[in-house]
Amino acid sequence: MTGTHPDLAFAHRLADAADTIALQRFSSADTAWRAKSDGSPVSIADEQIEHTLRNLIQRERPDDGVLGEEFGTSGRGRRRWVIDAIDGTASFLAGEREWSTLIALEEDGAVVLGLVTAPALRRRWWAARGTGAWTQDMDPAASTTVQRVTITGASSLGEAAVGIWPPPARLSPSNLAIAARLAAAVRRTSPETDWTDATRSSSPIRKPSTGTGTCHGALLIATGQLDAFLLLGAGPWDIAALVPIIEEAGGTYAELADTPSADTASALFTNPDLHQQIINIANHKF
């Protein structure tokens, strides 16, 4: 799955480097962090991983640009690597295993390759255009068999389990309305909360992927635990790597039009049967 695709092989080497740093920090319970301007945490591991991957890309792909969550854009050209050093920093700092490194490659603005590595879960997912989507148990004691990822799931909203993130208190009024309409139409949401009121929950709300054996809501579709995942506001580094994985597995991706700025988007990942139904609800066409 990687031997005939040099960029995918390189992405795996980037992931190996990220895994080594992240696991060293994670196993030593290194919880040093600072708050970013939006209040979210960034750890030493986030910054060290992104620096390392940028250096590797500069050395081995000097003509390629890089976009990372922590240090922005560098380089120009038709190819750009998109990196989220640790997706799920709060989980990482809390000693929980559902965190990952996201690596994607864009060519002429289109994502052509995506890889998600979750070393604490000993699991990796990846895809390149035209090659299918794949996953592998990275436990050295386990079989190294690579398995193809294929998406199935409910064909109607009334039967569907749908992940939505972030929780109501962090949503804009327009996105809260979308979440409430969707929650009213489906069998269940993850997390299970009141999506009509941003002030009602009195306890912390956990991500859909918490405790599920995966690390990102979109991958719950690939593992058959959800039928759709709606991410209402995220940076390109949160989304890019997931797009080819979900689409090569037979799913769909759509970017909702109502976004707060050029640097964020609202992403819908789902199986094909639910795609238009959810788009209609998001656009208030039902």
mmCIF file of C-alpha atoms in Angstrom:
data_model
loop_
_atom_site.group_PDB
_atom_site.id
_atom_site.type_symbol
_atom_site.label_atom_id
_atom_site.label_comp_id
_atom_site.label_asym_id
_atom_site.label_seq_id
_atom_site.Cartn_x
_atom_site.Cartn_y
_atom_site.Cartn_z
ATOM 1 C CA MET A 1 0.000 0.000 0.000
ATOM 2 C CA THR A 2 3.019 2.297 0.330
ATOM 3 C CA GLY A 3 5.801 0.727 -1.701
ATOM 4 C CA THR A 4 4.581 2.047 -5.056
ATOM 5 C CA HIS A 5 3.510 5.451 -3.738
ATOM 6 C CA PRO A 6 6.566 7.494 -2.677
ATOM 7 C CA ASP A 7 4.569 10.311 -1.083
ATOM 8 C CA LEU A 8 2.557 7.843 0.981
ATOM 9 C CA ALA A 9 5.747 6.070 2.048
ATOM 10 C CA PHE A 10 7.160 9.450 3.063
ATOM 11 C CA ALA A 11 3.970 10.254 5.011
ATOM 12 C CA HIS A 12 4.445 7.029 6.976
ATOM 13 C CA ARG A 13 8.010 8.048 7.810
ATOM 14 C CA LEU A 14 6.730 11.414 9.000
ATOM 15 C CA ALA A 15 4.169 9.575 11.118
ATOM 16 C CA ASP A 16 6.865 7.315 12.592
ATOM 17 C CA ALA A 17 8.861 10.385 13.636
ATOM 18 C CA ALA A 18 5.765 11.977 15.177
ATOM 19 C CA ASP A 19 4.886 8.770 17.032
ATOM 20 C CA THR A 20 8.346 8.555 18.601
ATOM 21 C CA ILE A 21 8.200 12.091 19.996
ATOM 22 C CA ALA A 22 4.577 11.884 21.099
ATOM 23 C CA LEU A 23 4.946 8.563 22.914
ATOM 24 C CA GLN A 24 8.078 9.735 24.721
ATOM 25 C CA ARG A 25 6.220 12.788 26.011
ATOM 26 C CA PHE A 26 3.028 10.832 26.724
ATOM 27 C CA SER A 27 4.709 7.994 28.638
ATOM 28 C CA SER A 28 6.654 10.479 30.769
ATOM 29 C CA ALA A 29 3.411 12.349 31.597
ATOM 30 C CA ASP A 30 4.957 15.552 30.253
ATOM 31 C CA THR A 31 2.060 17.954 30.731
ATOM 32 C CA ALA A 32 3.847 21.243 30.026
ATOM 33 C CA TRP A 33 1.564 23.456 27.979
ATOM 34 C CA ARG A 34 0.448 27.018 27.358
ATOM 35 C CA ALA A 35 -2.857 28.529 26.308
ATOM 36 C CA LYS A 36 -3.230 29.842 22.768
ATOM 37 C CA SER A 37 -5.122 33.014 21.948
ATOM 38 C CA ASP A 38 -8.387 31.055 21.631
ATOM 39 C CA GLY A 39 -7.874 29.442 25.043
ATOM 40 C CA SER A 40 -7.073 25.979 23.682
ATOM 41 C CA PRO A 41 -3.925 24.233 24.947
ATOM 42 C CA VAL A 42 -0.708 23.668 23.009
ATOM 43 C CA SER A 43 1.856 21.288 24.479
ATOM 44 C CA ILE A 44 5.608 21.010 24.082
ATOM 45 C CA ALA A 45 4.906 17.836 22.102
ATOM 46 C CA ASP A 46 2.730 19.763 19.602
ATOM 47 C CA GLU A 47 5.539 22.191 18.865
ATOM 48 C CA GLN A 48 8.336 19.606 18.838
ATOM 49 C CA ILE A 49 6.465 17.331 16.431
ATOM 50 C CA GLU A 50 5.606 20.124 14.020
ATOM 51 C CA HIS A 51 9.195 21.423 14.044
ATOM 52 C CA THR A 52 10.506 17.915 13.347
ATOM 53 C CA LEU A 53 8.109 17.216 10.492
ATOM 54 C CA ARG A 54 8.770 20.615 8.927
ATOM 55 C CA ASN A 55 12.512 19.906 9.001
ATOM 56 C CA LEU A 56 12.037 16.483 7.397
ATOM 57 C CA ILE A 57 9.851 17.935 4.654
ATOM 58 C CA GLN A 58 12.318 20.759 4.000
ATOM 59 C CA ARG A 59 15.152 18.240 3.717
ATOM 60 C CA GLU A 60 13.413 15.614 1.565
ATOM 61 C CA ARG A 61 10.733 17.644 -0.252
ATOM 62 C CA PRO A 62 12.340 21.112 -0.458
ATOM 63 C CA ASP A 63 9.942 22.378 -3.133
ATOM 64 C CA ASP A 64 6.851 21.589 -1.049
ATOM 65 C CA GLY A 65 5.115 24.061 1.253
ATOM 66 C CA VAL A 66 3.841 23.316 4.765
ATOM 67 C CA LEU A 67 0.756 24.424 6.671
ATOM 68 C CA GLY A 68 0.732 23.551 10.362
ATOM 69 C CA GLU A 69 -1.611 24.424 13.182
ATOM 70 C CA GLU A 70 1.118 25.820 15.415
ATOM 71 C CA PHE A 71 3.451 27.667 13.034
ATOM 72 C CA GLY A 72 1.331 28.571 10.023
ATOM 73 C CA THR A 73 2.396 28.503 6.384
ATOM 74 C CA SER A 74 5.887 28.207 4.949
ATOM 75 C CA GLY A 75 7.049 27.739 1.362
ATOM 76 C CA ARG A 76 5.144 28.059 -1.876
ATOM 77 C CA GLY A 77 4.327 25.811 -4.772
ATOM 78 C CA ARG A 78 1.657 23.511 -6.116
ATOM 79 C CA ARG A 79 2.208 20.964 -3.319
ATOM 80 C CA ARG A 80 1.659 21.562 0.378
ATOM 81 C CA TRP A 81 1.786 19.299 3.429
ATOM 82 C CA VAL A 82 -0.895 19.991 6.063
ATOM 83 C CA ILE A 83 -0.033 18.973 9.632
ATOM 84 C CA ASP A 84 -1.834 18.773 12.946
ATOM 85 C CA ALA A 85 0.932 17.654 15.284
ATOM 86 C CA ILE A 86 -1.440 16.484 18.001
ATOM 87 C CA ASP A 87 -5.156 16.458 17.329
ATOM 88 C CA GLY A 88 -6.679 16.113 20.780
ATOM 89 C CA THR A 89 -4.104 17.949 22.891
ATOM 90 C CA ALA A 90 -6.492 18.126 25.855
ATOM 91 C CA SER A 91 -6.815 14.313 25.810
ATOM 92 C CA PHE A 92 -3.033 13.985 25.462
ATOM 93 C CA LEU A 93 -2.448 16.196 28.503
ATOM 94 C CA ALA A 94 -5.105 14.326 30.509
ATOM 95 C CA GLY A 95 -3.403 10.973 29.893
ATOM 96 C CA GLU A 96 -6.199 9.713 27.642
ATOM 97 C CA ARG A 97 -5.281 7.691 24.536
ATOM 98 C CA GLU A 98 -7.573 9.293 21.926
ATOM 99 C CA TRP A 99 -5.180 11.715 20.253
ATOM 100 C CA SER A 100 -3.368 11.568 16.941
ATOM 101 C CA THR A 101 -1.126 13.216 14.389
ATOM 102 C CA LEU A 102 -2.822 14.220 11.124
ATOM 103 C CA ILE A 103 -0.767 14.455 7.929
ATOM 104 C CA ALA A 104 -2.127 15.403 4.495
ATOM 105 C CA LEU A 105 -0.717 16.371 1.117
ATOM 106 C CA GLU A 106 -2.398 18.885 -1.187
ATOM 107 C CA GLU A 107 -1.644 19.259 -4.877
ATOM 108 C CA ASP A 108 -3.043 22.324 -6.649
ATOM 109 C CA GLY A 109 -5.409 22.862 -3.720
ATOM 110 C CA ALA A 110 -6.863 19.331 -3.695
ATOM 111 C CA VAL A 111 -6.036 16.843 -0.935
ATOM 112 C CA VAL A 112 -4.493 13.755 -2.536
ATOM 113 C CA LEU A 113 -3.222 11.897 0.520
ATOM 114 C CA GLY A 114 -4.168 11.593 4.159
ATOM 115 C CA LEU A 115 -2.766 9.730 7.160
ATOM 116 C CA VAL A 116 -3.899 9.576 10.782
ATOM 117 C CA THR A 117 -1.588 7.951 13.307
ATOM 118 C CA ALA A 118 -2.740 7.247 16.861
ATOM 119 C CA PRO A 119 0.251 5.626 18.570
ATOM 120 C CA ALA A 120 -1.279 5.368 22.051
ATOM 121 C CA LEU A 121 -4.103 3.378 20.431
ATOM 122 C CA ARG A 122 -1.551 1.512 18.273
ATOM 123 C CA ARG A 123 -3.607 2.226 15.173
ATOM 124 C CA ARG A 124 -2.996 4.023 11.882
ATOM 125 C CA TRP A 125 -5.319 4.915 8.978
ATOM 126 C CA TRP A 126 -4.314 6.205 5.543
ATOM 127 C CA ALA A 127 -5.393 6.720 1.947
ATOM 128 C CA ALA A 128 -4.123 8.154 -1.321
ATOM 129 C CA ARG A 129 -6.343 8.952 -4.262
ATOM 130 C CA GLY A 130 -7.168 5.839 -6.262
ATOM 131 C CA THR A 131 -5.567 3.384 -3.824
ATOM 132 C CA GLY A 132 -8.367 2.777 -1.307
ATOM 133 C CA ALA A 133 -8.391 3.455 2.435
ATOM 134 C CA TRP A 134 -6.477 1.267 4.852
ATOM 135 C CA THR A 135 -5.835 0.679 8.542
ATOM 136 C CA GLN A 136 -3.295 -1.271 10.510
ATOM 137 C CA ASP A 137 -2.792 -2.368 14.104
ATOM 138 C CA MET A 138 0.650 -0.990 14.969
ATOM 139 C CA ASP A 139 1.142 -3.176 18.060
ATOM 140 C CA PRO A 140 4.474 -4.997 17.534
ATOM 141 C CA ALA A 141 3.008 -8.069 19.256
ATOM 142 C CA ALA A 142 -0.001 -8.213 16.939
ATOM 143 C CA SER A 143 -0.411 -9.265 13.344
ATOM 144 C CA THR A 144 0.792 -6.591 10.930
ATOM 145 C CA THR A 145 -2.006 -7.341 8.464
ATOM 146 C CA VAL A 146 -3.216 -4.242 6.669
ATOM 147 C CA GLN A 147 -7.005 -4.096 6.355
ATOM 148 C CA ARG A 148 -9.075 -2.198 3.830
ATOM 149 C CA VAL A 149 -11.595 0.294 5.234
ATOM 150 C CA THR A 150 -15.108 0.264 3.763
ATOM 151 C CA ILE A 151 -17.943 2.472 4.991
ATOM 152 C CA THR A 152 -21.454 1.154 5.477
ATOM 153 C CA GLY A 153 -24.274 2.347 7.712
ATOM 154 C CA ALA A 154 -27.832 3.552 7.991
ATOM 155 C CA SER A 155 -29.652 4.752 4.892
ATOM 156 C CA SER A 156 -32.169 7.018 6.645
ATOM 157 C CA LEU A 157 -31.723 9.712 9.268
ATOM 158 C CA GLY A 158 -34.276 8.099 11.574
ATOM 159 C CA GLU A 159 -31.968 5.089 11.876
ATOM 160 C CA ALA A 160 -28.705 7.020 12.003
ATOM 161 C CA ALA A 161 -26.188 7.632 14.758
ATOM 162 C CA VAL A 162 -24.496 10.982 14.144
ATOM 163 C CA GLY A 163 -21.551 12.628 15.845
ATOM 164 C CA ILE A 164 -21.568 16.408 16.301
ATOM 165 C CA TRP A 165 -18.735 18.557 17.604
ATOM 166 C CA PRO A 166 -18.050 20.930 19.309
ATOM 167 C CA PRO A 167 -20.654 20.972 22.115
ATOM 168 C CA PRO A 168 -23.518 23.490 22.225
ATOM 169 C CA ALA A 169 -21.765 26.070 24.410
ATOM 170 C CA ARG A 170 -19.015 26.500 21.803
ATOM 171 C CA LEU A 171 -21.279 26.854 18.760
ATOM 172 C CA SER A 172 -22.390 30.022 17.009
ATOM 173 C CA PRO A 173 -26.175 30.577 16.972
ATOM 174 C CA SER A 174 -26.402 29.482 13.314
ATOM 175 C CA ASN A 175 -24.397 26.303 13.912
ATOM 176 C CA LEU A 176 -26.338 25.547 17.086
ATOM 177 C CA ALA A 177 -29.520 25.707 15.011
ATOM 178 C CA ILE A 178 -28.044 23.240 12.495
ATOM 179 C CA ALA A 179 -27.043 20.862 15.287
ATOM 180 C CA ALA A 180 -30.495 21.074 16.875
ATOM 181 C CA ARG A 181 -32.280 20.342 13.586
ATOM 182 C CA LEU A 182 -30.027 17.384 12.895
ATOM 183 C CA ALA A 183 -30.336 15.997 16.424
ATOM 184 C CA ALA A 184 -34.126 16.105 16.138
ATOM 185 C CA ALA A 185 -34.040 14.029 12.942
ATOM 186 C CA VAL A 186 -31.660 11.187 13.878
ATOM 187 C CA ARG A 187 -31.869 8.131 16.110
ATOM 188 C CA ARG A 188 -29.117 9.356 18.433
ATOM 189 C CA THR A 189 -26.273 11.835 18.611
ATOM 190 C CA SER A 190 -22.815 11.487 20.056
ATOM 191 C CA PRO A 191 -22.355 13.122 22.464
ATOM 192 C CA GLU A 192 -25.889 12.676 23.742
ATOM 193 C CA THR A 193 -26.831 16.141 24.975
ATOM 194 C CA ASP A 194 -29.437 18.855 24.486
ATOM 195 C CA TRP A 195 -28.476 20.514 21.198
ATOM 196 C CA THR A 196 -31.171 23.169 21.511
ATOM 197 C CA ASP A 197 -29.641 25.072 24.427
ATOM 198 C CA ALA A 198 -26.066 26.311 24.755
ATOM 199 C CA THR A 199 -26.417 26.904 28.498
ATOM 200 C CA ARG A 200 -28.237 23.842 29.788
ATOM 201 C CA SER A 201 -25.403 21.323 30.300
ATOM 202 C CA SER A 202 -23.826 21.535 33.764
ATOM 203 C CA SER A 203 -21.100 18.924 33.239
ATOM 204 C CA PRO A 204 -18.214 18.659 30.759
ATOM 205 C CA ILE A 205 -19.190 17.119 27.432
ATOM 206 C CA ARG A 206 -16.787 14.559 25.988
ATOM 207 C CA LYS A 207 -15.857 14.188 22.324
ATOM 208 C CA PRO A 208 -17.637 11.492 20.287
ATOM 209 C CA SER A 209 -14.376 9.558 20.012
ATOM 210 C CA THR A 210 -13.595 9.473 23.748
ATOM 211 C CA GLY A 211 -13.253 5.897 24.903
ATOM 212 C CA THR A 212 -14.128 4.413 21.509
ATOM 213 C CA GLY A 213 -10.760 3.053 20.407
ATOM 214 C CA THR A 214 -10.350 5.719 17.750
ATOM 215 C CA CYS A 215 -9.277 9.346 17.935
ATOM 216 C CA HIS A 216 -11.394 11.470 15.613
ATOM 217 C CA GLY A 217 -15.129 11.545 15.018
ATOM 218 C CA ALA A 218 -14.803 11.021 11.266
ATOM 219 C CA LEU A 219 -12.935 7.754 11.829
ATOM 220 C CA LEU A 220 -15.911 6.451 13.807
ATOM 221 C CA ILE A 221 -17.686 6.253 10.448
ATOM 222 C CA ALA A 222 -14.857 4.168 9.042
ATOM 223 C CA THR A 223 -15.086 1.792 12.012
ATOM 224 C CA GLY A 224 -18.880 1.496 11.815
ATOM 225 C CA GLN A 225 -19.573 3.255 15.116
ATOM 226 C CA LEU A 226 -21.270 6.298 13.558
ATOM 227 C CA ASP A 227 -23.140 6.936 10.321
ATOM 228 C CA ALA A 228 -22.098 10.588 10.004
ATOM 229 C CA PHE A 229 -19.906 13.158 11.716
ATOM 230 C CA LEU A 230 -20.495 16.915 11.614
ATOM 231 C CA LEU A 231 -17.572 19.106 12.672
ATOM 232 C CA LEU A 232 -18.951 22.618 13.058
ATOM 233 C CA GLY A 233 -15.875 24.828 12.847
ATOM 234 C CA ALA A 234 -12.324 23.574 12.369
ATOM 235 C CA GLY A 235 -9.027 24.491 10.776
ATOM 236 C CA PRO A 236 -7.793 22.827 7.575
ATOM 237 C CA TRP A 237 -5.330 20.762 9.626
ATOM 238 C CA ASP A 238 -8.310 19.180 11.451
ATOM 239 C CA ILE A 239 -9.985 18.121 8.214
ATOM 240 C CA ALA A 240 -7.511 17.571 5.357
ATOM 241 C CA ALA A 241 -6.098 14.159 6.304
ATOM 242 C CA LEU A 242 -9.570 12.725 6.859
ATOM 243 C CA VAL A 243 -11.007 13.634 3.462
ATOM 244 C CA PRO A 244 -9.188 11.021 1.328
ATOM 245 C CA ILE A 245 -9.561 8.347 4.023
ATOM 246 C CA ILE A 246 -13.337 8.731 4.204
ATOM 247 C CA GLU A 247 -13.820 9.196 0.452
ATOM 248 C CA GLU A 248 -11.559 6.284 -0.522
ATOM 249 C CA ALA A 249 -13.505 4.143 1.969
ATOM 250 C CA GLY A 250 -16.702 4.942 0.060
ATOM 251 C CA GLY A 251 -17.945 7.856 2.150
ATOM 252 C CA THR A 252 -18.487 11.495 1.321
ATOM 253 C CA TYR A 253 -17.168 14.855 2.490
ATOM 254 C CA ALA A 254 -18.804 18.259 2.183
ATOM 255 C CA GLU A 255 -17.834 21.681 3.442
ATOM 256 C CA LEU A 256 -20.813 23.648 4.705
ATOM 257 C CA ALA A 257 -21.027 27.184 3.368
ATOM 258 C CA ASP A 258 -21.682 29.035 6.623
ATOM 259 C CA THR A 259 -18.152 29.404 8.005
ATOM 260 C CA PRO A 260 -16.834 32.050 10.402
ATOM 261 C CA SER A 261 -13.646 32.896 8.467
ATOM 262 C CA ALA A 262 -11.364 31.833 5.655
ATOM 263 C CA ASP A 263 -9.303 29.773 8.125
ATOM 264 C CA THR A 264 -12.143 27.609 9.423
ATOM 265 C CA ALA A 265 -14.746 25.358 7.915
ATOM 266 C CA SER A 266 -17.651 23.146 8.911
ATOM 267 C CA ALA A 267 -17.115 19.628 7.632
ATOM 268 C CA LEU A 268 -19.598 16.817 7.075
ATOM 269 C CA PHE A 269 -18.367 13.240 6.744
ATOM 270 C CA THR A 270 -20.984 10.580 6.066
ATOM 271 C CA ASN A 271 -22.024 7.578 4.038
ATOM 272 C CA PRO A 272 -23.511 8.410 0.600
ATOM 273 C CA ASP A 273 -27.101 7.584 1.583
ATOM 274 C CA LEU A 274 -27.202 10.245 4.288
ATOM 275 C CA HIS A 275 -25.181 12.933 2.517
ATOM 276 C CA GLN A 276 -27.961 14.911 0.838
ATOM 277 C CA GLN A 277 -30.381 14.390 3.714
ATOM 278 C CA ILE A 278 -27.985 16.072 6.137
ATOM 279 C CA ILE A 279 -27.074 18.814 3.669
ATOM 280 C CA ASN A 280 -30.773 19.597 3.323
ATOM 281 C CA ILE A 281 -31.157 19.876 7.078
ATOM 282 C CA ALA A 282 -28.077 22.083 7.351
ATOM 283 C CA ASN A 283 -29.494 24.370 4.650
ATOM 284 C CA HIS A 284 -32.969 24.276 6.192
ATOM 285 C CA LYS A 285 -34.399 22.433 3.152
ATOM 286 C CA PHE A 286 -36.600 19.661 4.509
#
